[in-house]
Short mmCIF file of C-alpha atoms in Angstrom, two decimals:
data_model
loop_
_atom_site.label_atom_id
_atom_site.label_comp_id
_atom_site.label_asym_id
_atom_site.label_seq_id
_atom_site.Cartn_x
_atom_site.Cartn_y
_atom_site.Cartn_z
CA UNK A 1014 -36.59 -5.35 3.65
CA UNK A 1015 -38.45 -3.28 0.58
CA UNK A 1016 -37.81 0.10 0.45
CA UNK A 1017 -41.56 1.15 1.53
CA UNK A 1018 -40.88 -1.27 4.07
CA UNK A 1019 -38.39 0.57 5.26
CA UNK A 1020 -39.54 3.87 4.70
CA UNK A 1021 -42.52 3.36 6.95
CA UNK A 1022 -40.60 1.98 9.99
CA UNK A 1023 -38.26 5.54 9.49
CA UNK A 1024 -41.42 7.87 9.35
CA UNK A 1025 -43.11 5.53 12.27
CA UNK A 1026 -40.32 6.10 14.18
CA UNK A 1027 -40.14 9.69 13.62
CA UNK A 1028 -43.42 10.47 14.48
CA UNK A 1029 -43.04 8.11 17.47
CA UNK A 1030 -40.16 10.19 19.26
CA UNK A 1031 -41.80 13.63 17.81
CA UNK A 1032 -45.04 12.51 19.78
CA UNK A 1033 -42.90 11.22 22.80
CA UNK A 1034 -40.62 14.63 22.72
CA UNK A 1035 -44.06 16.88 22.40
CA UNK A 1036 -46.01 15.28 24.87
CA UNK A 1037 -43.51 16.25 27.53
CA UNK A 1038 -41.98 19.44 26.23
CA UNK A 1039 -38.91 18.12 26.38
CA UNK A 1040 -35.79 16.92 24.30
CA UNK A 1041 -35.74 12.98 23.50
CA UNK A 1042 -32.91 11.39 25.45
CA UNK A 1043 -30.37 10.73 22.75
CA UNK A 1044 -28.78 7.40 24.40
CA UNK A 1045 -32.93 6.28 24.70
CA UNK A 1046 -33.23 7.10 21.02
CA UNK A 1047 -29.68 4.68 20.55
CA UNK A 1048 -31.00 1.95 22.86
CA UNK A 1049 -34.41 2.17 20.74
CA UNK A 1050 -32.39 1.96 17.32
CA UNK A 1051 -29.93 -0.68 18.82
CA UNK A 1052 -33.00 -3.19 20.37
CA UNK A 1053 -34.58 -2.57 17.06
CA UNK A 1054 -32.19 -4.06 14.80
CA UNK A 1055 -31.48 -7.31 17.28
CA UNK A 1056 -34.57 -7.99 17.76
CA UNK A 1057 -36.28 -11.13 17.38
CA UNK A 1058 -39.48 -11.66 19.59
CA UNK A 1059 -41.49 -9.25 17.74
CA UNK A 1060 -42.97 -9.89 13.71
CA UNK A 1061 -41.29 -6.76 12.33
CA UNK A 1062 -39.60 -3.75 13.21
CA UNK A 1063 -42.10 -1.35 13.94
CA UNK A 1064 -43.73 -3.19 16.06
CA UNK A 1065 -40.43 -3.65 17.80
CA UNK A 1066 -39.88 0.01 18.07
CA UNK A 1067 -43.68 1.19 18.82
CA UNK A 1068 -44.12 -0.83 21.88
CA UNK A 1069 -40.56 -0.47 22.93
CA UNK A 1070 -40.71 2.80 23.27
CA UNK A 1071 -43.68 3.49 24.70
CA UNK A 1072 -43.08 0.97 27.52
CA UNK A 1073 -39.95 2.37 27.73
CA UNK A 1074 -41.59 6.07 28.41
CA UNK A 1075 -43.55 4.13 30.90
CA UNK A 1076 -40.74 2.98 32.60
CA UNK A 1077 -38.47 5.67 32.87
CA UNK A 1078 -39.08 7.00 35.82
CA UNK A 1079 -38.53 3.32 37.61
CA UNK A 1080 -35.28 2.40 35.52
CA UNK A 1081 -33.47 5.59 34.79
CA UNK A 1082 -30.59 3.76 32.46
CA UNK A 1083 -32.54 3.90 28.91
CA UNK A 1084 -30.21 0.94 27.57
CA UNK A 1085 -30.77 -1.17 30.78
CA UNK A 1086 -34.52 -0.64 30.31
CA UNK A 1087 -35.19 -1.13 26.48
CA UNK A 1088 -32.52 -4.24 27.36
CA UNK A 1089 -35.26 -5.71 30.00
CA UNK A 1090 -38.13 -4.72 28.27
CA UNK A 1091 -37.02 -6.90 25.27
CA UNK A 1092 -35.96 -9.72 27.57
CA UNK A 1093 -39.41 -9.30 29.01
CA UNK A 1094 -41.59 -9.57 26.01
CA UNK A 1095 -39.07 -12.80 24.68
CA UNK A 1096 -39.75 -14.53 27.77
CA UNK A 1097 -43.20 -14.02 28.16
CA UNK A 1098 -44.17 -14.81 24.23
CA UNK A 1099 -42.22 -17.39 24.97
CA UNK A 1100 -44.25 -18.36 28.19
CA UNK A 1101 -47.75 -17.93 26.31
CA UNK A 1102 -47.92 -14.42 28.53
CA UNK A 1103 -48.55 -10.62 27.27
CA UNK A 1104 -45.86 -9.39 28.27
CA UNK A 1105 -47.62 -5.90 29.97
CA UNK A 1106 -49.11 -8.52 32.30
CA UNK A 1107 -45.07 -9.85 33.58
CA UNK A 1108 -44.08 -5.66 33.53
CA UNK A 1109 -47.24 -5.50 36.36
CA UNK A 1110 -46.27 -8.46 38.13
CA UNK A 1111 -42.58 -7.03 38.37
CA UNK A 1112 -43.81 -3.87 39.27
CA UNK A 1113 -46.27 -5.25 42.22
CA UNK A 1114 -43.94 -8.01 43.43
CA UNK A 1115 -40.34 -5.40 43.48
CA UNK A 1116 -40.64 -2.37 41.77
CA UNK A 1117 -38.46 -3.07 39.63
CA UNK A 1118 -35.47 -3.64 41.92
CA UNK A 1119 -33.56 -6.89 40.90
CA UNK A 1120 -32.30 -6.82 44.20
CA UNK A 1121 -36.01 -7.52 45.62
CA UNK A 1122 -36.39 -10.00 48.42
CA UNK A 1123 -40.24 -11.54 48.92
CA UNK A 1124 -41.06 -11.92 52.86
#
C-alpha cells in the first residue's frame, strides 16, 4: 500500500470515529475502535480498506443498540457483506431481512 494510500485510510478513519464520537457526545468505545482496526486488516470482501472501515462502522453504529458486543457485531457484519457479495445481494438488504425475520437473535425460531 503507497504511503498516500495509507495516509488517507488513517485521516478517513479519524474523521470517521471523530464524526461518530461528536454526533453522540460521547467517548468512542475503545474495544469498537479495536474490532474496527482488527476487521479492517482481515478483510477481504470489500476493494480496499476504507471502504472496509467506512461502512463497517457506520453499520456497526447502526447496530449497536441490537448487538451490544462491538467485536461480535463488526464480526457479523463482515460475514454479512461476504456472504451476500457473494450471493449477488447488498448486503443492507440481508441486515433488514435479519432484522424483520429475528432481530437479530441467532437463537430465532420462525412459526
Amino acid at each position: 500500500m503507497s504511503f498516500y494510500r495509507l495516509l488517507a485510510v488513517v485521516v478517513a478513519a479519524g474523521v470517521l470515529l471523530c464524526t461518530v464520537a461528536s454526533a453522540d457526545n460521547a467517548r468512542v468505545d475503545p474495544k469498537l475502535v479495536m474490532a474496527l482496526k482488527q476487521a479492517v486488516r482481515e478483510t477481504t470482501g470489500f476493494s480496499n480498506q476504507l471502504k472496509a472501515l467506512t461502512w463497517l462502522a457506520d453499520m456497526s453504529t447502526r447496530l449497536e443498540y441490537r448487538i451490544p458486543d462491538p467485536f461480535y457485531r463488526v464480526q457479523l457484519l463482515k460475514t454479512v457483506h461476504t456472504e451476500a457479495a457473494r450471493a449477488g445481494l447488498r448486503p443492507e438488504l440481508v441486515l433488514a431481512l435479519i432484522e424483520v425475520e429475528s432481530t437479530f437473535d441467532r437463537f430465532a425460531v420462525s412459526r
